[in-house]
Short mmCIF file of C-alpha atoms in Angstrom, two decimals:
data_model
loop_
_atom_site.label_atom_id
_atom_site.label_comp_id
_atom_site.label_asym_id
_atom_site.label_seq_id
_atom_site.Cartn_x
_atom_site.Cartn_y
_atom_site.Cartn_z
CA MET L 19 6.72 14.75 22.78
CA MET L 20 6.13 12.71 19.64
CA ASP L 21 6.33 14.33 16.22
CA ALA L 22 2.71 13.45 15.42
CA ASP L 23 -0.18 11.40 16.70
CA VAL L 24 -0.49 9.59 13.36
CA ILE L 25 1.86 9.36 10.40
CA VAL L 26 0.10 8.68 7.11
CA VAL L 27 2.32 7.25 4.37
CA GLY L 28 1.00 8.13 0.93
CA ALA L 29 -0.80 11.27 -0.30
CA GLY L 30 -3.16 9.71 -2.79
CA PRO L 31 -6.94 10.00 -2.32
CA THR L 32 -7.00 7.43 0.51
CA GLY L 33 -4.16 9.04 2.48
CA LEU L 34 -5.44 12.58 2.02
CA MET L 35 -8.99 11.58 2.96
CA LEU L 36 -7.60 9.96 6.10
CA ALA L 37 -5.71 13.17 6.91
CA VAL L 38 -8.98 15.12 6.58
CA GLU L 39 -10.84 12.70 8.86
CA LEU L 40 -8.04 12.63 11.44
CA ARG L 41 -7.97 16.41 11.64
CA LEU L 42 -11.75 16.51 12.04
CA ALA L 43 -11.19 14.13 14.98
CA GLY L 44 -8.59 16.48 16.49
CA VAL L 45 -5.58 14.28 15.71
CA ARG L 46 -2.10 15.71 14.94
CA THR L 47 -1.43 14.31 11.48
CA LEU L 48 1.70 14.18 9.34
CA VAL L 49 1.54 12.86 5.76
CA LEU L 50 4.63 11.55 3.95
CA GLU L 51 4.58 11.36 0.14
CA ARG L 52 7.55 10.19 -1.90
CA GLU L 53 6.56 12.14 -5.03
CA PRO L 54 7.77 15.75 -4.83
CA GLN L 55 4.68 17.23 -6.53
CA LEU L 56 1.00 16.48 -6.88
CA ARG L 57 0.47 13.84 -9.56
CA ASP L 58 -0.78 14.86 -12.99
CA THR L 59 -1.63 11.37 -14.31
CA PRO L 60 -5.43 10.88 -14.36
CA LYS L 61 -5.48 7.24 -13.23
CA ALA L 62 -9.08 7.54 -12.08
CA GLY L 63 -11.75 9.62 -13.77
CA GLY L 64 -13.98 10.42 -10.82
CA LEU L 65 -15.90 9.28 -7.77
CA SER L 66 -18.93 7.06 -7.45
CA GLY L 67 -20.76 5.07 -4.83
CA GLN L 68 -21.15 5.53 -1.09
CA ILE L 69 -18.27 7.99 -0.70
CA LEU L 70 -20.31 10.66 -2.48
CA GLU L 71 -23.02 10.47 0.18
CA LEU L 72 -20.40 10.61 2.91
CA LEU L 73 -18.85 13.75 1.37
CA ARG L 74 -22.30 15.31 1.29
CA TYR L 75 -22.75 14.44 4.97
CA ARG L 76 -19.45 16.20 5.66
CA GLY L 77 -20.67 19.32 3.85
CA LEU L 78 -17.84 18.94 1.31
CA LEU L 79 -19.56 17.64 -1.81
CA GLU L 80 -20.11 21.06 -3.41
CA ARG L 81 -16.39 21.71 -3.24
CA PHE L 82 -15.66 18.52 -5.17
CA GLU L 83 -18.40 19.31 -7.68
CA ALA L 84 -16.87 22.75 -8.25
CA ALA L 85 -13.60 21.05 -9.23
CA GLY L 86 -15.33 18.59 -11.55
CA THR L 87 -18.93 18.37 -12.70
CA GLU L 88 -22.28 18.20 -11.01
CA LEU L 89 -23.41 14.81 -9.78
CA GLN L 90 -24.99 12.68 -12.46
CA PRO L 91 -27.07 9.52 -12.09
CA ALA L 92 -25.16 6.43 -13.17
CA LEU L 93 -27.39 5.24 -15.99
CA ARG L 94 -25.10 2.58 -17.45
CA LEU L 95 -22.08 0.97 -15.83
CA PRO L 96 -19.68 -1.72 -17.07
CA PHE L 97 -19.85 -5.06 -15.31
CA GLY L 98 -17.49 -7.68 -16.68
CA SER L 99 -18.14 -7.61 -20.42
CA LEU L 100 -21.69 -6.34 -19.97
CA HIS L 101 -23.22 -2.94 -19.42
CA VAL L 102 -25.65 -2.71 -16.53
CA ASP L 103 -28.54 -0.50 -17.66
CA PHE L 104 -30.14 1.42 -14.78
CA THR L 105 -32.40 3.51 -17.03
CA HIS L 106 -35.25 1.09 -16.26
CA LEU L 107 -35.25 2.22 -12.62
CA ALA L 108 -37.08 5.33 -11.46
CA VAL L 109 -34.09 6.23 -9.26
CA PRO L 110 -30.67 4.80 -10.26
CA PRO L 111 -28.90 3.20 -7.27
CA MET L 112 -25.78 5.34 -7.52
CA GLN L 113 -24.37 8.58 -8.85
CA LEU L 114 -21.16 9.66 -10.56
CA LEU L 115 -18.93 12.69 -10.15
CA ARG L 116 -16.55 13.19 -13.06
CA LEU L 117 -13.36 14.47 -11.45
CA PRO L 118 -9.94 13.46 -12.82
CA GLN L 119 -7.68 12.14 -10.08
CA PRO L 120 -5.17 15.04 -10.18
CA ARG L 121 -8.00 17.49 -9.43
CA LEU L 122 -9.45 15.17 -6.79
CA GLU L 123 -6.09 15.00 -5.03
CA ARG L 124 -5.70 18.77 -5.24
CA VAL L 125 -9.05 19.33 -3.51
CA LEU L 126 -8.20 16.81 -0.80
CA ASP L 127 -4.72 18.29 -0.39
CA GLU L 128 -6.21 21.76 0.12
CA LEU L 129 -8.79 20.46 2.60
CA ALA L 130 -6.21 18.55 4.64
CA GLY L 131 -3.92 21.58 4.73
CA GLU L 132 -6.72 23.94 5.75
CA LEU L 133 -7.63 21.60 8.61
CA GLY L 134 -4.03 21.62 9.85
CA ALA L 135 -2.47 18.42 8.51
CA GLU L 136 1.22 18.64 7.65
CA ILE L 137 2.02 17.19 4.22
CA ARG L 138 5.66 16.56 3.31
CA ARG L 139 6.16 15.83 -0.38
CA GLY L 140 9.41 14.32 -1.59
CA HIS L 141 9.81 12.46 1.72
CA GLU L 142 9.96 8.67 1.54
CA LEU L 143 9.67 6.08 4.32
CA PHE L 144 12.50 3.55 4.15
CA GLU L 145 12.23 1.82 7.54
CA LEU L 146 9.82 1.58 10.47
CA ASN L 147 10.01 0.14 13.97
CA GLN L 148 7.19 -0.60 16.37
CA GLU L 149 7.34 -0.42 20.13
CA ASP L 150 4.67 -0.82 22.79
CA ALA L 151 3.69 2.85 22.81
CA MET L 152 4.88 4.27 19.49
CA VAL L 153 6.09 3.80 15.93
CA THR L 154 9.39 5.17 14.64
CA ALA L 155 9.55 6.08 10.95
CA HIS L 156 12.91 6.48 9.22
CA VAL L 157 12.50 8.96 6.37
CA CYS L 158 14.58 10.05 3.41
CA GLY L 159 13.83 13.64 2.45
CA PRO L 160 15.48 16.14 0.12
CA GLY L 161 19.14 16.08 1.16
CA GLU L 162 18.55 14.50 4.56
CA ARG L 163 17.59 11.42 6.50
CA TYR L 164 15.71 11.73 9.76
CA ARG L 165 13.42 9.95 12.23
CA LEU L 166 9.82 10.62 13.19
CA THR L 167 7.83 9.20 16.08
CA ALA L 168 4.07 8.79 16.36
CA ARG L 169 1.49 6.73 18.20
CA TYR L 170 0.27 5.09 14.97
CA LEU L 171 1.32 4.82 11.33
CA VAL L 172 -1.08 4.12 8.46
CA GLY L 173 0.08 2.79 5.10
CA CYS L 174 -1.90 4.38 2.28
CA ASP L 175 0.98 3.83 -0.13
CA GLY L 176 -0.69 1.77 -2.82
CA ALA L 177 -0.44 -1.64 -4.39
CA ARG L 178 3.33 -1.93 -3.84
CA SER L 179 3.05 -0.77 -0.24
CA ARG L 180 6.36 -0.64 1.59
CA VAL L 181 4.49 -0.19 4.85
CA ARG L 182 2.68 -3.50 4.28
CA ASP L 183 5.96 -5.25 3.49
CA MET L 184 7.75 -3.75 6.50
CA ALA L 185 4.93 -4.80 8.82
CA GLY L 186 5.05 -8.33 7.40
CA ILE L 187 1.36 -8.42 6.50
CA PRO L 188 0.60 -11.07 3.84
CA PHE L 189 -1.16 -9.93 0.66
CA PRO L 190 -2.51 -13.13 -0.93
CA GLY L 191 -4.45 -13.26 -4.16
CA THR L 192 -4.21 -13.41 -7.93
CA THR L 193 -2.68 -11.25 -10.63
CA TYR L 194 -4.42 -11.68 -13.98
CA PRO L 195 -2.54 -11.58 -17.31
CA GLU L 196 -4.91 -8.91 -18.66
CA ILE L 197 -3.66 -5.43 -19.43
CA GLN L 198 -6.46 -2.87 -19.37
CA ARG L 199 -6.17 0.38 -21.29
CA LEU L 200 -8.66 3.18 -20.88
CA ALA L 201 -8.74 6.45 -22.77
CA ALA L 202 -10.95 9.41 -23.62
CA PHE L 203 -10.65 11.57 -26.74
CA THR L 204 -12.32 14.43 -28.51
CA VAL L 205 -14.34 13.06 -31.43
CA PRO L 206 -12.51 13.32 -34.78
CA GLU L 207 -14.40 14.43 -37.90
CA SER L 208 -14.48 10.89 -39.31
CA VAL L 209 -16.35 9.54 -36.25
CA THR L 210 -19.96 10.19 -35.21
CA VAL L 211 -21.24 9.30 -31.75
CA MET L 212 -24.82 8.10 -32.23
CA GLU L 213 -27.63 8.74 -29.73
CA ASN L 214 -27.45 5.14 -28.46
CA GLY L 215 -23.67 5.38 -27.96
CA ASP L 216 -22.66 3.51 -31.12
CA LEU L 217 -19.72 4.87 -33.10
CA GLU L 218 -20.14 5.42 -36.84
CA VAL L 219 -16.59 5.37 -38.28
CA ALA L 220 -15.85 6.40 -41.85
CA GLY L 221 -14.29 3.53 -43.77
CA VAL L 222 -14.91 1.08 -40.92
CA GLY L 223 -18.64 1.06 -40.24
CA ARG L 224 -20.58 1.00 -37.01
CA ILE L 225 -18.99 -0.11 -33.74
CA PRO L 226 -21.68 -0.90 -31.15
CA PHE L 227 -21.94 0.75 -27.76
CA GLY L 228 -20.68 -1.51 -24.97
CA PHE L 229 -18.36 -4.47 -25.17
CA THR L 230 -17.11 -6.30 -28.25
CA VAL L 231 -15.46 -9.67 -27.56
CA THR L 232 -12.84 -10.69 -30.14
CA ALA L 233 -10.33 -13.51 -30.41
CA ARG L 234 -7.62 -11.16 -29.08
CA GLY L 235 -9.46 -9.61 -26.16
CA LEU L 236 -12.09 -7.06 -25.33
CA PHE L 237 -12.90 -3.68 -26.85
CA ALA L 238 -15.48 -1.25 -25.50
CA THR L 239 -16.86 2.16 -26.18
CA GLY L 240 -18.85 3.82 -23.44
CA SER L 241 -19.45 7.36 -24.63
CA THR L 242 -22.89 8.98 -24.65
CA ASP L 243 -21.45 12.49 -25.00
CA PRO L 244 -21.37 13.51 -28.69
CA ALA L 245 -18.23 15.58 -28.02
CA ARG L 246 -16.33 12.86 -26.20
CA MET L 247 -15.23 9.34 -27.11
CA GLY L 248 -14.44 6.87 -24.32
CA LEU L 249 -12.58 3.71 -25.35
CA PHE L 250 -11.28 0.62 -23.56
CA THR L 251 -9.22 -2.44 -24.46
CA SER L 252 -8.30 -5.54 -22.53
CA GLU L 253 -5.87 -8.19 -23.73
CA ASP L 254 -3.65 -10.85 -22.24
CA GLU L 255 0.02 -9.95 -22.41
CA SER L 256 3.17 -11.47 -20.97
CA GLY L 257 4.97 -8.14 -20.52
CA ASP L 258 5.26 -6.48 -17.13
CA TYR L 259 4.00 -2.90 -17.04
CA ASP L 260 4.40 -0.31 -14.33
CA ASP L 261 0.92 1.16 -14.02
CA ASP L 262 2.41 4.35 -12.57
CA GLU L 263 4.14 4.99 -15.91
CA PRO L 264 1.86 6.99 -18.24
CA MET L 265 0.43 5.19 -21.24
CA THR L 266 1.36 6.65 -24.62
CA LEU L 267 -1.01 7.35 -27.47
CA SER L 268 0.84 4.96 -29.79
CA GLU L 269 0.56 2.20 -27.17
CA PHE L 270 -3.21 2.62 -27.11
CA ARG L 271 -3.48 2.76 -30.92
CA ASN L 272 -1.55 -0.49 -31.20
CA SER L 273 -3.76 -2.16 -28.60
CA ILE L 274 -6.92 -1.19 -30.51
CA ARG L 275 -5.40 -2.57 -33.72
CA ARG L 276 -4.55 -5.90 -32.06
CA VAL L 277 -7.91 -6.35 -30.31
CA LEU L 278 -10.35 -4.87 -32.82
CA GLY L 279 -8.37 -5.46 -36.01
CA VAL L 280 -8.74 -1.90 -37.36
CA ASP L 281 -6.97 1.44 -37.13
CA LEU L 282 -9.49 3.60 -35.32
CA PRO L 283 -9.24 7.39 -35.84
CA LEU L 284 -8.71 9.22 -32.55
CA GLY L 285 -9.05 12.86 -31.57
CA GLU L 286 -7.12 14.78 -28.93
CA PRO L 287 -6.45 12.61 -25.85
CA ARG L 288 -8.11 13.72 -22.62
CA ARG L 289 -7.19 10.68 -20.56
CA LEU L 290 -4.74 7.80 -21.07
CA THR L 291 -4.59 5.13 -18.38
CA ARG L 292 -3.21 1.61 -18.16
CA PHE L 293 -3.75 -0.85 -15.32
CA THR L 294 -3.21 -4.48 -14.45
CA PHE L 295 -5.98 -6.36 -12.68
CA HIS L 296 -5.35 -8.03 -9.34
CA ALA L 297 -7.61 -9.74 -6.82
CA ARG L 298 -5.68 -9.36 -3.57
CA HIS L 299 -6.66 -8.75 0.03
CA VAL L 300 -4.49 -8.47 3.13
CA GLU L 301 -5.03 -11.01 5.87
CA ARG L 302 -5.28 -8.21 8.42
CA TYR L 303 -5.66 -4.45 8.25
CA ARG L 304 -3.76 -3.92 11.49
CA ASP L 305 -0.46 -5.04 12.98
CA ARG L 306 -0.23 -3.48 16.45
CA ARG L 307 0.39 0.23 15.73
CA VAL L 308 0.58 -0.07 11.95
CA LEU L 309 -2.60 -0.06 9.87
CA LEU L 310 -3.35 -0.26 6.15
CA ALA L 311 -5.95 1.39 3.94
CA GLY L 312 -6.84 1.63 0.25
CA ASP L 313 -4.79 -0.20 -2.39
CA ALA L 314 -2.24 -1.16 0.27
CA ALA L 315 -4.96 -3.39 1.75
CA HIS L 316 -6.97 -4.51 -1.29
CA LEU L 317 -6.83 -4.67 -5.08
CA PHE L 318 -9.92 -5.40 -7.15
CA PRO L 319 -10.05 -6.86 -10.69
CA ALA L 320 -12.55 -4.34 -12.08
CA PRO L 321 -12.56 -0.57 -12.61
CA GLY L 322 -14.58 2.05 -10.79
CA VAL L 323 -14.52 0.72 -7.22
CA ALA L 324 -11.04 1.29 -5.78
CA LEU L 325 -11.42 4.98 -4.88
CA ASN L 326 -14.77 4.39 -3.19
CA ALA L 327 -13.38 1.51 -1.13
CA GLY L 328 -10.14 3.25 -0.17
CA MET L 329 -11.71 6.54 0.89
CA LEU L 330 -14.37 4.68 2.90
CA ASP L 331 -11.55 2.83 4.66
CA SER L 332 -10.25 6.23 5.74
CA VAL L 333 -13.62 7.41 7.01
CA ASN L 334 -14.06 4.22 9.05
CA LEU L 335 -10.57 4.46 10.52
CA GLY L 336 -10.20 8.18 11.23
CA TRP L 337 -12.66 8.55 14.12
CA LYS L 338 -11.55 5.26 15.71
CA LEU L 339 -7.92 6.39 15.78
CA GLY L 340 -9.15 9.65 17.26
CA ALA L 341 -11.00 7.76 20.00
CA ALA L 342 -7.92 5.67 20.82
CA LEU L 343 -5.66 8.73 20.91
CA HIS L 344 -8.06 10.78 23.04
CA GLY L 345 -8.17 7.97 25.55
CA TRP L 346 -11.83 6.99 25.56
CA ALA L 347 -11.86 4.07 23.09
CA GLN L 348 -13.00 0.77 24.54
CA ALA L 349 -10.67 -2.21 24.20
CA GLY L 350 -11.24 -3.59 20.72
CA LEU L 351 -12.67 -0.46 19.07
CA LEU L 352 -9.67 -0.05 16.80
CA ASP L 353 -9.87 -3.71 15.81
CA THR L 354 -13.37 -3.16 14.47
CA TYR L 355 -11.65 -1.30 11.64
CA HIS L 356 -10.28 -4.62 10.36
CA ALA L 357 -13.50 -6.50 11.07
CA GLU L 358 -15.70 -4.02 9.24
CA ARG L 359 -13.54 -2.99 6.33
CA HIS L 360 -12.21 -6.50 5.66
CA ARG L 361 -15.82 -7.63 5.30
CA ALA L 362 -16.50 -4.70 2.95
CA GLY L 363 -13.40 -5.63 0.95
CA GLU L 364 -14.59 -9.21 0.62
CA ARG L 365 -17.94 -8.00 -0.73
CA THR L 366 -16.13 -5.89 -3.33
CA LEU L 367 -13.89 -8.82 -4.25
CA LEU L 368 -16.98 -10.97 -4.67
CA HIS L 369 -18.52 -8.90 -7.42
CA THR L 370 -15.24 -7.92 -9.10
CA ARG L 371 -14.15 -11.57 -9.30
CA ALA L 372 -17.55 -12.37 -10.78
CA GLN L 373 -16.78 -9.73 -13.40
CA VAL L 374 -13.57 -11.59 -14.26
CA ALA L 375 -15.61 -14.73 -15.02
CA LEU L 376 -17.99 -12.73 -17.22
CA ARG L 377 -15.15 -10.97 -18.99
CA ARG L 378 -12.49 -13.58 -19.65
CA GLY L 379 -14.39 -16.57 -21.00
CA HIS L 380 -14.58 -17.03 -24.77
CA ASP L 381 -16.15 -20.47 -25.14
CA ALA L 382 -19.83 -21.38 -25.49
CA ALA L 383 -20.26 -21.81 -21.74
CA ALA L 384 -18.92 -18.32 -21.05
CA GLN L 385 -21.21 -16.86 -23.69
CA ALA L 386 -24.17 -18.67 -22.11
CA LEU L 387 -23.22 -17.21 -18.71
CA ARG L 388 -23.17 -13.68 -20.14
CA GLU L 389 -26.54 -14.15 -21.84
CA LEU L 390 -28.15 -15.53 -18.69
CA PHE L 391 -26.66 -12.78 -16.52
CA GLY L 392 -27.92 -10.20 -18.98
CA GLU L 393 -31.44 -11.65 -18.72
CA LEU L 394 -31.34 -11.43 -14.92
CA LEU L 395 -30.32 -7.79 -15.12
CA ALA L 396 -33.53 -7.02 -16.99
CA ASP L 397 -35.42 -7.53 -13.69
CA GLU L 398 -35.60 -4.79 -11.07
CA GLN L 399 -34.53 -6.70 -7.96
CA PRO L 400 -31.24 -8.16 -9.32
CA LEU L 401 -30.55 -4.81 -10.98
CA ARG L 402 -30.84 -3.04 -7.61
CA ARG L 403 -28.74 -5.74 -5.92
CA ILE L 404 -25.92 -5.31 -8.44
CA GLY L 405 -26.16 -1.52 -8.11
CA ALA L 406 -25.80 -1.75 -4.33
CA LEU L 407 -22.81 -4.08 -4.69
CA ILE L 408 -21.01 -1.71 -7.06
CA ALA L 409 -21.83 1.34 -4.92
CA GLY L 410 -20.86 -0.36 -1.66
CA THR L 411 -24.22 0.53 -0.13
CA ASP L 412 -25.12 -3.04 0.84
CA ILE L 413 -22.62 -3.09 3.72
CA ARG L 414 -23.89 -3.04 7.29
CA TYR L 415 -21.89 -2.95 10.53
CA PRO L 416 -22.46 -5.37 12.19
CA PRO L 417 -24.50 -7.95 10.28
CA ALA L 418 -28.19 -8.03 11.16
CA GLY L 419 -29.24 -9.91 14.28
CA PRO L 420 -32.68 -11.10 15.41
CA THR L 421 -32.81 -8.70 18.38
CA LEU L 422 -31.50 -5.63 16.56
CA HIS L 423 -33.54 -2.89 14.96
CA PRO L 424 -33.42 -3.35 11.15
CA LEU L 425 -31.55 -0.03 10.77
CA THR L 426 -28.71 -0.99 13.11
CA GLY L 427 -25.45 -1.21 11.19
CA THR L 428 -26.74 0.61 8.10
CA PHE L 429 -25.78 3.99 6.67
CA ALA L 430 -28.01 6.64 8.25
CA PRO L 431 -30.77 7.92 5.95
CA ASP L 432 -30.77 11.65 5.29
CA LEU L 433 -34.00 12.53 7.07
CA SER L 434 -35.52 15.99 6.83
CA LEU L 435 -35.89 17.19 10.42
CA GLN L 436 -37.99 19.76 12.23
CA ALA L 437 -35.99 21.03 15.20
CA GLY L 438 -37.72 23.77 17.18
CA GLU L 439 -38.56 26.63 14.81
CA GLY L 440 -36.10 25.58 12.14
CA ARG L 441 -35.41 22.73 9.79
CA THR L 442 -32.25 20.69 9.34
CA SER L 443 -31.28 17.23 8.11
CA VAL L 444 -29.18 14.27 9.15
CA ALA L 445 -26.56 15.30 6.55
CA GLU L 446 -26.22 18.76 8.10
CA LEU L 447 -25.92 17.31 11.61
CA MET L 448 -23.09 15.07 10.42
CA ASN L 449 -20.96 17.95 9.09
CA ARG L 450 -18.91 18.02 12.31
CA ALA L 451 -18.00 14.31 12.04
CA ARG L 452 -19.17 13.68 15.61
CA PRO L 453 -21.38 10.95 17.08
CA ILE L 454 -25.06 11.88 17.25
CA LEU L 455 -28.00 10.63 19.27
CA LEU L 456 -31.03 11.67 17.23
CA ASN L 457 -34.17 11.50 19.38
CA LEU L 458 -37.12 11.33 16.97
CA SER L 459 -39.80 10.36 19.49
CA GLY L 460 -39.38 13.07 22.15
CA ARG L 461 -38.58 10.49 24.84
CA ARG L 462 -36.77 12.03 27.80
CA ASP L 463 -35.19 8.74 28.88
CA PHE L 464 -33.04 8.59 25.74
CA CYS L 465 -31.69 12.13 26.24
CA GLU L 466 -31.10 11.56 29.95
CA THR L 467 -29.19 8.35 29.24
CA ALA L 468 -26.88 10.09 26.76
CA ARG L 469 -26.14 12.92 29.22
CA ASP L 470 -23.27 10.88 30.68
CA TRP L 471 -21.55 11.09 27.25
CA HIS L 472 -22.30 14.78 26.65
CA GLY L 473 -18.68 15.65 25.76
CA ARG L 474 -18.44 12.97 23.08
CA VAL L 475 -21.95 12.54 21.69
CA ASP L 476 -24.15 15.35 20.37
CA VAL L 477 -27.82 14.94 21.30
CA HIS L 478 -30.51 16.33 19.01
CA SER L 479 -34.26 16.10 19.46
CA ALA L 480 -36.27 16.56 16.29
CA LYS L 481 -39.31 15.38 14.40
CA SER L 482 -39.48 13.80 10.98
CA GLU L 483 -42.55 13.09 8.89
CA CYS L 484 -41.11 9.72 7.91
CA ALA L 485 -39.20 8.79 11.08
CA PRO L 486 -37.98 5.19 10.64
CA ALA L 487 -37.24 4.74 14.36
CA GLY L 488 -37.81 6.32 17.75
CA ALA L 489 -34.11 7.18 18.08
CA LEU L 490 -30.86 6.68 16.18
CA LEU L 491 -27.32 6.59 17.57
CA ILE L 492 -25.13 7.53 14.62
CA ARG L 493 -21.35 7.04 14.47
CA PRO L 494 -19.07 9.73 12.96
CA ASP L 495 -18.84 7.68 9.76
CA ALA L 496 -22.67 7.96 9.46
CA PHE L 497 -23.39 4.30 10.30
CA ILE L 498 -26.09 3.59 12.85
CA ALA L 499 -24.73 2.03 16.05
CA TRP L 500 -28.13 1.59 17.71
CA ALA L 501 -31.77 2.22 16.92
CA ALA L 502 -35.00 1.85 18.87
CA ARG L 503 -38.68 1.82 18.08
CA SER L 504 -40.74 4.65 19.56
CA GLU L 505 -42.84 2.29 21.64
CA GLU L 506 -39.95 0.13 22.88
CA PRO L 507 -40.18 -0.11 26.68
CA ALA L 508 -37.59 1.73 28.75
CA GLU L 509 -36.51 -1.44 30.58
CA SER L 510 -35.08 -2.83 27.34
CA ALA L 511 -34.34 0.30 25.28
CA VAL L 512 -32.37 2.26 27.89
CA PRO L 513 -29.91 -0.55 28.81
CA ALA L 514 -29.39 -1.26 25.09
CA LEU L 515 -28.65 2.41 24.47
CA ARG L 516 -26.17 2.55 27.37
CA THR L 517 -24.44 -0.56 26.05
CA ALA L 518 -24.14 0.91 22.55
CA LEU L 519 -22.86 4.24 23.89
CA SER L 520 -20.26 2.43 25.99
CA GLU L 521 -19.15 0.07 23.25
CA TRP L 522 -18.65 2.73 20.61
CA PHE L 523 -17.92 5.91 22.57
CA GLY L 524 -16.23 4.73 25.75
CA PRO L 525 -17.24 4.64 29.40
CA PRO L 526 -19.57 7.32 30.77
CA GLU L 527 -17.72 10.53 31.49
CA ASN L 528 -18.63 10.38 35.17
CA LEU L 529 -16.91 6.98 35.46
CA SER L 530 -13.23 6.15 35.39
CA GLY L 531 -13.71 2.78 33.72
CA ASP L 532 -14.53 0.46 36.62
CA GLY L 533 -15.77 -2.49 34.63
CA ARG L 534 -19.41 -1.45 34.46
CA VAL L 535 -19.36 -1.03 30.69
CA THR L 536 -19.50 -3.80 28.10
CA PRO L 537 -16.43 -3.93 25.85
CA ILE L 538 -16.53 -4.69 22.15
CA THR L 539 -15.66 -8.36 21.64
CA ALA L 540 -12.78 -7.93 19.17
CA THR L 541 -9.64 -7.66 21.31
CA SER L 542 -6.66 -8.58 19.12
CA GLY L 543 -4.00 -5.88 19.20
CA ARG L 544 -3.20 -3.25 21.78
CA GLU L 545 -4.94 0.08 22.24
CA ALA L 546 -3.27 3.41 22.81
#
């Protein structure tokens, strides 16, 4: 017997989220983390974007809020050297949860442990070997070296991923010479945070909210909390920094002096973070039985998007690994992980690279670009488009086709549902992380069709005052695999539903796989 079904290398947010999703899928999971203790460096300040909705669909969001703050609408967000102002919209396109990364990892660590994942801290992977049916991991632990075997191994071990290097997966892209420094402080007596976010500094004058471009780089203040001062610098440097090494207060003071040209009074530090910007993306997320997720697969040259992207990688991958390990995945299902998340990564690279162009230019042409972009963001439609890009809510799996229902491939809306005598919602139905056929039209043919998948797909009949379709087939990651209009004739709707059920959730349970189901087209790599 193998030591685990899946070995996850790296116990950051991506690796721990994957452990949670794998356990929800009934997969024996072992996590290896080279650091002996939970990290205490707040590299990230919280969560934003699509992952917050997914956590709500899992029934977990309140637990994360309890460790941080309540969800807040994202009213202003940095974009390049601009601030995107969502206050003009009735409903901002995304929300924020302030939760320092050490606390985020602690919550995820507790969840993964409660669900039965084994987490070994102080254990480092130093070699791996792949065979047709398994992966062997060679591990260095406290005072010992040993081997582990599993069906799959997932590298969630960050930008300098050893798993990626051992698997020989190329990681092309660009490293920029900018060094970004981000910090938060209590407000000293000599500084006043104005209502509009400006800083009034005794002996210096007023420093405007948002970005200030100087000859030496970029300075920004983003605080709207009168008790808190958030500061940022960006400057080109030739030195090589290890972003895992904590930034010191004197390092940040010196950076402010170089960029802004003044000694800025600072209060007590609440967060000190340094990071180098990269635009890198692996050529493939899978090499046979080794897969990558999070920073091991992609690095983006802008803040605020990496956690969202990495944790969504885990949600996409977890149920597909479960399907492969439980034996009902169609050929190619696991390869859709690369197809879908690589496309999502490219979308994130698109807008973060655009931010580089807005941020780094200092000539008249660059200034004209910033002014024009700022004018566009005064209009509602481009403002919503940028918000969806940052949040990662513009992704659909697969891209729209002329014969597909418009909802196919999108994240399932959280409909309020009337089911019998009670009420529920799509979010509540998704708590179990299982596929769902939601019959909103009362059609018996949809329920009868799904009966052949009764052990894998939960069927719910309900009514909704604003039903957007006659039925929705929802994947465990809350994306819609198939949708039908209420009036769609059975001769077209039923075969389409059977095809979608077969593609995503395997052959009917009363069949042994005799070729009567349509496989997903992606077939590179070998299934379990």
